[in-house]
């Protein structure tokens, strides 16, 4: 069957879509309209600027309206397109996993710079270097560390089997399946039978850290992400404290724990590491917005 005659141009479709999203108070309405149209047309976003007069087929137009309806329910764009960029790598995502956040790149960059401080020359901390990512979700942290630290072996854990399926798919997508071992279970518990005592160079995690109060005021988009990926107990600190405690027996002598923390949690996490658990070297790293975002606890 011949392609139906185009009914509307990309430019006009975008204008109307951005208007609808704006009216519904959706933040970044224009950007979302563009990303979703590019998704439906199977092109990059820049294509839309170069070809504003491109006519949508009837089928494309219908599919565009359908994804706009999804976005109007406040479903995040990444769940609609099924992908999100993190550390310049593309990750598959679905509603079983947290959508990787730009602030988590601060955590990953900090870890990478510590295990390969001379940009290529590796510090011989442990042989082979093993790094664990606790609560891997989409695998964003595990896969990007394996990608950028070429001689690292990575262990990735999650309590959710559905999340681990997504993480495994992302490891395969970047040809890193052979360097990442996925284990299902509670925090570091699945490491117990792996013979890893004093073998880990780093234990990295972006754990669920929203407090009960923070959970009550998340955006409608965040409310559609898995609660089990977000809620960190009354004050949001349960997982951070537990990881610091459980990690110690696994670290090599120069090893460290690297945790992403909520905007007001760095001090509590840093002092728990120092005072309660006796970590000797504790540092706090700020993100690009100047917020204390990462706590590093070394032996
Ligand atoms: N690492 C991913 C990232 O940074 O984008 C996802 C982080 S998400 C904030 C936290 C993850 O921890 C979720 O995938 C959740 O399933 C997992 N999780 C929650 N409770 C857990 C537990 N007790 N043990 C292991 N993982 C857990
Ligand atoms: N940064 C996420 C948010 O504010 C929370 C992620 C987490 O709990 N680790 O929605």
Short mmCIF file of C-alpha atoms and ligand atoms in Angstrom, two decimals:
data_model
loop_
_atom_site.label_atom_id
_atom_site.label_comp_id
_atom_site.label_asym_id
_atom_site.label_seq_id
_atom_site.Cartn_x
_atom_site.Cartn_y
_atom_site.Cartn_z
CA UNK A 1 0.00 0.00 0.00
CA UNK A 2 1.29 3.45 -0.85
CA UNK A 3 2.32 5.74 2.01
CA UNK A 4 -0.62 8.08 2.79
CA UNK A 5 -0.16 11.71 1.85
CA UNK A 6 1.53 13.63 4.68
CA UNK A 7 -0.90 15.62 6.75
CA UNK A 8 1.25 17.84 8.89
CA UNK A 9 4.85 19.06 8.94
CA UNK A 10 7.31 18.24 11.72
CA UNK A 11 7.42 21.93 12.59
CA UNK A 12 3.65 22.21 13.04
CA UNK A 13 3.36 18.91 14.87
CA UNK A 14 6.05 20.05 17.30
CA UNK A 15 4.42 23.41 17.88
CA UNK A 16 1.08 21.83 18.69
CA UNK A 17 2.62 19.11 20.87
CA UNK A 18 4.75 21.54 22.89
CA UNK A 19 1.63 23.65 23.43
CA UNK A 20 -0.33 20.68 24.76
CA UNK A 21 2.47 19.62 27.11
CA UNK A 22 2.94 23.21 28.32
CA UNK A 23 -0.76 23.56 29.02
CA UNK A 24 -0.54 20.44 31.18
CA UNK A 25 2.33 22.08 33.13
CA UNK A 26 4.90 19.57 31.97
CA UNK A 27 8.37 20.93 32.55
CA UNK A 28 10.63 21.09 29.46
CA UNK A 29 7.58 20.80 27.18
CA UNK A 30 9.37 21.79 23.97
CA UNK A 31 12.35 19.51 24.57
CA UNK A 32 10.06 16.58 25.38
CA UNK A 33 8.00 17.23 22.24
CA UNK A 34 11.19 17.13 20.16
CA UNK A 35 12.66 14.01 21.80
CA UNK A 36 9.36 12.16 21.37
CA UNK A 37 8.94 13.16 17.73
CA UNK A 38 12.52 12.15 16.97
CA UNK A 39 11.77 8.82 18.67
CA UNK A 40 8.64 8.22 16.57
CA UNK A 41 10.41 9.15 13.33
CA UNK A 42 13.50 7.14 14.23
CA UNK A 43 15.79 10.13 13.72
CA UNK A 44 18.11 12.23 15.86
CA UNK A 45 16.69 15.40 17.39
CA UNK A 46 18.93 17.59 15.19
CA UNK A 47 17.18 16.15 12.12
CA UNK A 48 14.02 18.02 13.13
CA UNK A 49 15.83 21.38 12.90
CA UNK A 50 17.30 20.49 9.52
CA UNK A 51 13.98 19.22 8.11
CA UNK A 52 11.13 21.26 9.66
CA UNK A 53 9.04 20.74 6.50
CA UNK A 54 9.27 16.92 6.69
CA UNK A 55 5.69 15.66 6.49
CA UNK A 56 4.48 13.03 8.93
CA UNK A 57 2.63 10.10 7.45
CA UNK A 58 -0.76 9.38 8.94
CA UNK A 59 0.76 6.48 10.84
CA UNK A 60 3.60 8.60 12.24
CA UNK A 61 1.14 11.27 13.26
CA UNK A 62 -1.03 8.73 15.09
CA UNK A 63 1.96 7.23 16.87
CA UNK A 64 3.14 10.71 17.87
CA UNK A 65 -0.26 11.47 19.39
CA UNK A 66 -0.12 8.17 21.29
CA UNK A 67 3.26 8.91 22.90
CA UNK A 68 2.12 12.44 23.76
CA UNK A 69 -0.85 10.91 25.58
CA UNK A 70 1.61 8.76 27.54
CA UNK A 71 3.68 11.82 28.43
CA UNK A 72 0.52 13.65 29.53
CA UNK A 73 0.09 10.92 32.20
CA UNK A 74 3.50 12.21 33.45
CA UNK A 75 5.30 9.06 32.35
CA UNK A 76 8.97 10.13 32.05
CA UNK A 77 10.29 10.53 28.51
CA UNK A 78 12.95 7.86 29.09
CA UNK A 79 10.33 5.23 29.89
CA UNK A 80 8.48 6.13 26.68
CA UNK A 81 11.56 5.99 24.45
CA UNK A 82 13.05 3.09 26.46
CA UNK A 83 16.47 4.67 26.68
CA UNK A 84 18.63 7.16 28.54
CA UNK A 85 22.17 8.43 28.02
CA UNK A 86 24.59 8.14 30.94
CA UNK A 87 28.37 8.75 30.80
CA UNK A 88 27.92 9.14 27.01
CA UNK A 89 26.66 5.54 26.78
CA UNK A 90 23.11 4.60 25.85
CA UNK A 91 21.19 2.57 28.42
CA UNK A 92 17.96 0.66 27.92
CA UNK A 93 15.48 1.49 30.68
CA UNK A 94 12.01 0.38 31.69
CA UNK A 95 9.76 0.93 34.67
CA UNK A 96 11.61 -1.68 36.74
CA UNK A 97 14.64 0.59 37.03
CA UNK A 98 15.48 4.11 38.13
CA UNK A 99 16.28 6.36 35.18
CA UNK A 100 20.02 7.14 35.49
CA UNK A 101 20.60 10.71 36.70
CA UNK A 102 23.26 13.18 35.60
CA UNK A 103 24.36 13.71 39.23
CA UNK A 104 25.33 10.03 39.42
CA UNK A 105 27.99 10.77 36.77
CA UNK A 106 29.82 12.67 39.53
CA UNK A 107 29.99 9.44 41.54
CA UNK A 108 31.19 7.39 38.58
CA UNK A 109 33.79 9.98 37.51
CA UNK A 110 35.13 10.17 41.05
CA UNK A 111 35.53 6.39 41.22
CA UNK A 112 37.17 6.22 37.80
CA UNK A 113 39.65 8.98 38.65
CA UNK A 114 40.59 7.20 41.89
CA UNK A 115 41.22 3.79 40.36
CA UNK A 116 43.01 5.16 37.30
CA UNK A 117 44.51 8.43 38.58
CA UNK A 118 46.95 8.95 35.71
CA UNK A 119 44.34 8.70 32.96
CA UNK A 120 45.39 5.36 31.57
CA UNK A 121 48.09 4.18 33.94
CA UNK A 122 46.37 2.00 36.48
CA UNK A 123 47.19 2.03 40.14
CA UNK A 124 48.09 -1.55 41.07
CA UNK A 125 45.69 -1.63 44.01
CA UNK A 126 44.58 -5.21 43.57
CA UNK A 127 45.15 -7.82 40.95
CA UNK A 128 42.77 -8.16 39.21
CA UNK A 129 40.93 -5.02 40.23
CA UNK A 130 37.40 -5.84 41.36
CA UNK A 131 34.75 -3.17 41.91
CA UNK A 132 31.24 -3.82 43.27
CA UNK A 133 28.13 -1.78 42.38
CA UNK A 134 25.39 -2.30 44.97
CA UNK A 135 21.81 -1.71 43.76
CA UNK A 136 22.78 -1.61 40.11
CA UNK A 137 19.29 -0.91 38.66
CA UNK A 138 19.78 -0.33 34.93
CA UNK A 139 23.47 -1.17 35.37
CA UNK A 140 24.41 2.44 34.65
CA UNK A 141 27.24 2.54 37.21
CA UNK A 142 28.52 -1.01 36.69
CA UNK A 143 28.53 -0.80 32.90
CA UNK A 144 30.16 2.62 32.71
CA UNK A 145 32.89 1.64 35.18
CA UNK A 146 33.58 -1.54 33.18
CA UNK A 147 33.62 0.56 30.00
CA UNK A 148 36.04 3.22 31.25
CA UNK A 149 38.25 1.07 33.50
CA UNK A 150 39.35 -1.57 31.06
CA UNK A 151 41.09 -3.90 33.48
CA UNK A 152 38.34 -3.91 36.12
CA UNK A 153 36.06 -6.81 36.91
CA UNK A 154 32.70 -5.62 38.20
CA UNK A 155 30.21 -7.31 40.52
CA UNK A 156 26.71 -5.83 40.31
CA UNK A 157 23.96 -6.65 42.80
CA UNK A 158 20.29 -5.81 43.07
CA UNK A 159 17.38 -7.09 45.12
CA UNK A 160 15.17 -6.91 42.01
CA UNK A 161 15.38 -9.68 39.42
CA UNK A 162 13.59 -7.47 36.91
CA UNK A 163 16.20 -4.75 37.37
CA UNK A 164 19.00 -7.29 36.92
CA UNK A 165 17.45 -8.36 33.60
CA UNK A 166 17.70 -4.74 32.40
CA UNK A 167 21.26 -4.42 33.73
CA UNK A 168 22.32 -7.65 31.98
CA UNK A 169 20.84 -6.40 28.72
CA UNK A 170 22.82 -3.17 29.08
CA UNK A 171 26.04 -5.07 29.75
CA UNK A 172 25.45 -7.16 26.60
CA UNK A 173 24.58 -4.07 24.58
CA UNK A 174 28.05 -2.66 25.33
CA UNK A 175 29.83 -6.01 24.98
CA UNK A 176 30.78 -6.05 28.64
CA UNK A 177 28.87 -9.15 29.75
CA UNK A 178 32.11 -11.06 30.32
CA UNK A 179 33.47 -8.49 32.79
CA UNK A 180 30.36 -7.96 34.94
CA UNK A 181 28.95 -10.59 37.27
CA UNK A 182 25.33 -10.05 38.31
CA UNK A 183 24.10 -11.30 41.69
CA UNK A 184 20.61 -11.02 43.13
CA UNK A 185 20.09 -10.31 46.82
CA UNK A 186 20.12 -7.88 49.72
CA UNK A 187 22.97 -5.34 49.47
CA UNK A 188 26.34 -7.14 49.90
CA UNK A 189 24.83 -10.43 51.11
CA UNK A 190 25.22 -12.14 47.70
CA UNK A 191 28.98 -11.47 47.84
CA UNK A 192 29.36 -13.81 50.82
CA UNK A 193 29.94 -17.00 48.83
CA UNK A 194 32.16 -15.48 46.20
CA UNK A 195 35.50 -15.57 48.03
CA UNK A 196 35.83 -11.79 47.88
CA UNK A 197 37.07 -10.95 51.39
CA UNK A 198 39.75 -8.22 51.10
CA UNK A 199 39.53 -8.38 47.30
CA UNK A 200 37.48 -5.28 46.38
CA UNK A 201 39.17 -2.06 45.33
CA UNK A 202 35.90 -0.16 45.63
CA UNK A 203 32.31 -0.65 46.71
CA UNK A 204 30.18 1.87 44.80
CA UNK A 205 26.49 2.59 45.24
CA UNK A 206 23.72 5.01 44.48
CA UNK A 207 21.38 3.49 47.04
CA UNK A 208 17.74 4.41 47.59
CA UNK A 209 18.12 7.52 49.78
CA UNK A 210 14.90 9.49 49.84
CA UNK A 211 13.48 10.07 53.33
CA UNK A 212 9.80 9.52 54.10
CA UNK A 213 9.33 13.27 53.91
CA UNK A 214 11.16 13.56 50.54
CA UNK A 215 9.07 10.69 49.15
CA UNK A 216 5.93 12.69 49.87
CA UNK A 217 7.00 15.56 47.62
CA UNK A 218 8.54 13.90 44.57
CA UNK A 219 7.47 15.07 41.11
CA UNK A 220 4.73 13.06 39.36
CA UNK A 221 7.46 11.66 37.08
CA UNK A 222 9.59 10.37 39.98
CA UNK A 223 6.46 8.90 41.57
CA UNK A 224 6.27 6.57 38.54
CA UNK A 225 9.76 5.19 39.20
CA UNK A 226 10.12 2.09 41.44
CA UNK A 227 9.59 3.01 45.09
CA UNK A 228 12.13 0.33 46.00
CA UNK A 229 14.75 2.31 44.08
CA UNK A 230 14.02 5.54 45.96
CA UNK A 231 12.92 5.01 49.54
CA UNK A 232 15.77 4.80 52.01
CA UNK A 233 13.85 4.55 55.27
CA UNK A 234 12.65 7.26 57.66
CA UNK A 235 15.65 9.59 57.20
CA UNK A 236 16.73 8.05 53.89
CA UNK A 237 19.98 6.78 55.39
CA UNK A 238 19.30 3.07 56.00
CA UNK A 239 21.02 1.73 52.89
CA UNK A 240 23.99 4.09 53.00
CA UNK A 241 24.76 3.10 56.60
CA UNK A 242 24.27 -0.61 55.90
CA UNK A 243 26.54 -0.55 52.84
CA UNK A 244 29.32 1.22 54.76
CA UNK A 245 29.06 -1.39 57.47
CA UNK A 246 28.88 -4.44 55.20
CA UNK A 247 31.64 -3.27 52.83
CA UNK A 248 34.55 -3.20 55.27
CA UNK A 249 35.52 -6.89 55.25
CA UNK A 250 35.58 -6.90 51.45
CA UNK A 251 37.95 -3.97 50.89
CA UNK A 252 41.63 -4.26 50.01
CA UNK A 253 43.86 -2.20 52.36
CA UNK A 254 43.67 0.92 50.11
CA UNK A 255 40.07 0.24 49.13
CA UNK A 256 37.17 2.62 49.56
CA UNK A 257 33.39 2.95 49.59
CA UNK A 258 31.87 5.58 47.27
CA UNK A 259 28.25 6.54 47.91
CA UNK A 260 25.88 8.98 46.28
CA UNK A 261 23.90 10.81 48.97
CA UNK A 262 20.88 13.12 49.11
CA UNK A 263 21.45 16.88 49.24
CA UNK A 264 21.40 17.13 53.05
CA UNK A 265 22.88 13.75 53.97
CA UNK A 266 26.65 14.03 53.38
CA UNK A 267 27.49 15.08 56.93
CA UNK A 268 25.45 12.31 58.56
CA UNK A 269 26.91 9.66 56.25
CA UNK A 270 30.49 10.95 56.59
CA UNK A 271 30.35 11.08 60.38
CA UNK A 272 28.72 7.63 60.60
CA UNK A 273 31.61 6.26 58.52
CA UNK A 274 34.22 8.00 60.68
CA UNK A 275 32.80 7.88 64.20
CA UNK A 276 30.72 4.70 64.21
CA UNK A 277 32.69 2.51 61.83
CA UNK A 278 36.22 3.87 62.13
CA UNK A 279 36.92 4.61 58.46
CA UNK A 280 40.13 6.64 58.47
CA UNK A 281 39.86 8.76 55.33
CA UNK A 282 36.46 10.28 54.66
CA UNK A 283 35.86 12.89 51.96
CA UNK A 284 32.82 14.68 50.57
CA UNK A 285 32.62 15.61 46.87
CA UNK A 286 30.24 18.25 45.50
CA UNK A 287 28.28 18.01 42.25
CA UNK A 288 28.21 20.67 39.52
CA UNK A 289 25.45 22.53 41.36
CA UNK A 290 27.71 22.75 44.44
CA UNK A 291 25.64 20.20 46.39
CA UNK A 292 27.48 17.67 48.55
CA UNK A 293 26.72 14.59 46.51
CA UNK A 294 29.30 11.87 47.06
CA UNK A 295 30.89 10.47 50.21
CA UNK A 296 34.16 8.55 49.88
CA UNK A 297 35.16 6.44 52.84
CA UNK A 298 38.63 4.89 52.80
CA UNK A 299 40.15 2.51 55.34
N1 LIG B 1 22.56 2.19 40.27
C1 LIG B 1 21.42 2.69 39.51
C2 LIG B 1 21.63 4.14 39.17
O1 LIG B 1 22.45 4.79 39.82
O2 LIG B 1 20.99 4.65 38.25
C3 LIG B 1 20.12 2.49 40.29
C4 LIG B 1 20.11 3.12 41.65
S1 LIG B 1 18.52 3.10 42.44
C5 LIG B 1 18.64 4.64 43.31
C6 LIG B 1 18.72 1.93 43.76
C7 LIG B 1 18.68 0.44 43.37
O3 LIG B 1 18.85 -0.34 44.56
C8 LIG B 1 17.40 -0.05 42.73
O4 LIG B 1 17.70 -0.72 41.52
C9 LIG B 1 16.80 -1.03 43.75
O5 LIG B 1 16.15 -2.16 43.16
C10 LIG B 1 18.04 -1.49 44.49
N2 LIG B 1 17.78 -1.96 45.85
C11 LIG B 1 16.81 -1.58 46.71
N3 LIG B 1 16.92 -2.26 47.87
C12 LIG B 1 17.97 -3.11 47.73
C13 LIG B 1 18.58 -4.08 48.58
N4 LIG B 1 18.13 -4.31 49.81
N5 LIG B 1 19.63 -4.78 48.10
C14 LIG B 1 20.10 -4.56 46.86
N6 LIG B 1 19.57 -3.64 46.01
C15 LIG B 1 18.52 -2.93 46.44
N1 LIG B 2 18.22 11.47 42.82
C1 LIG B 2 16.96 10.77 42.91
C2 LIG B 2 15.82 11.74 43.03
O1 LIG B 2 15.98 12.80 43.57
C3 LIG B 2 16.95 9.81 44.09
C4 LIG B 2 17.82 8.64 43.79
C5 LIG B 2 18.10 7.79 44.97
O2 LIG B 2 17.30 7.60 45.90
N2 LIG B 2 19.25 7.27 44.95
O3 LIG B 2 14.74 11.50 42.54
#
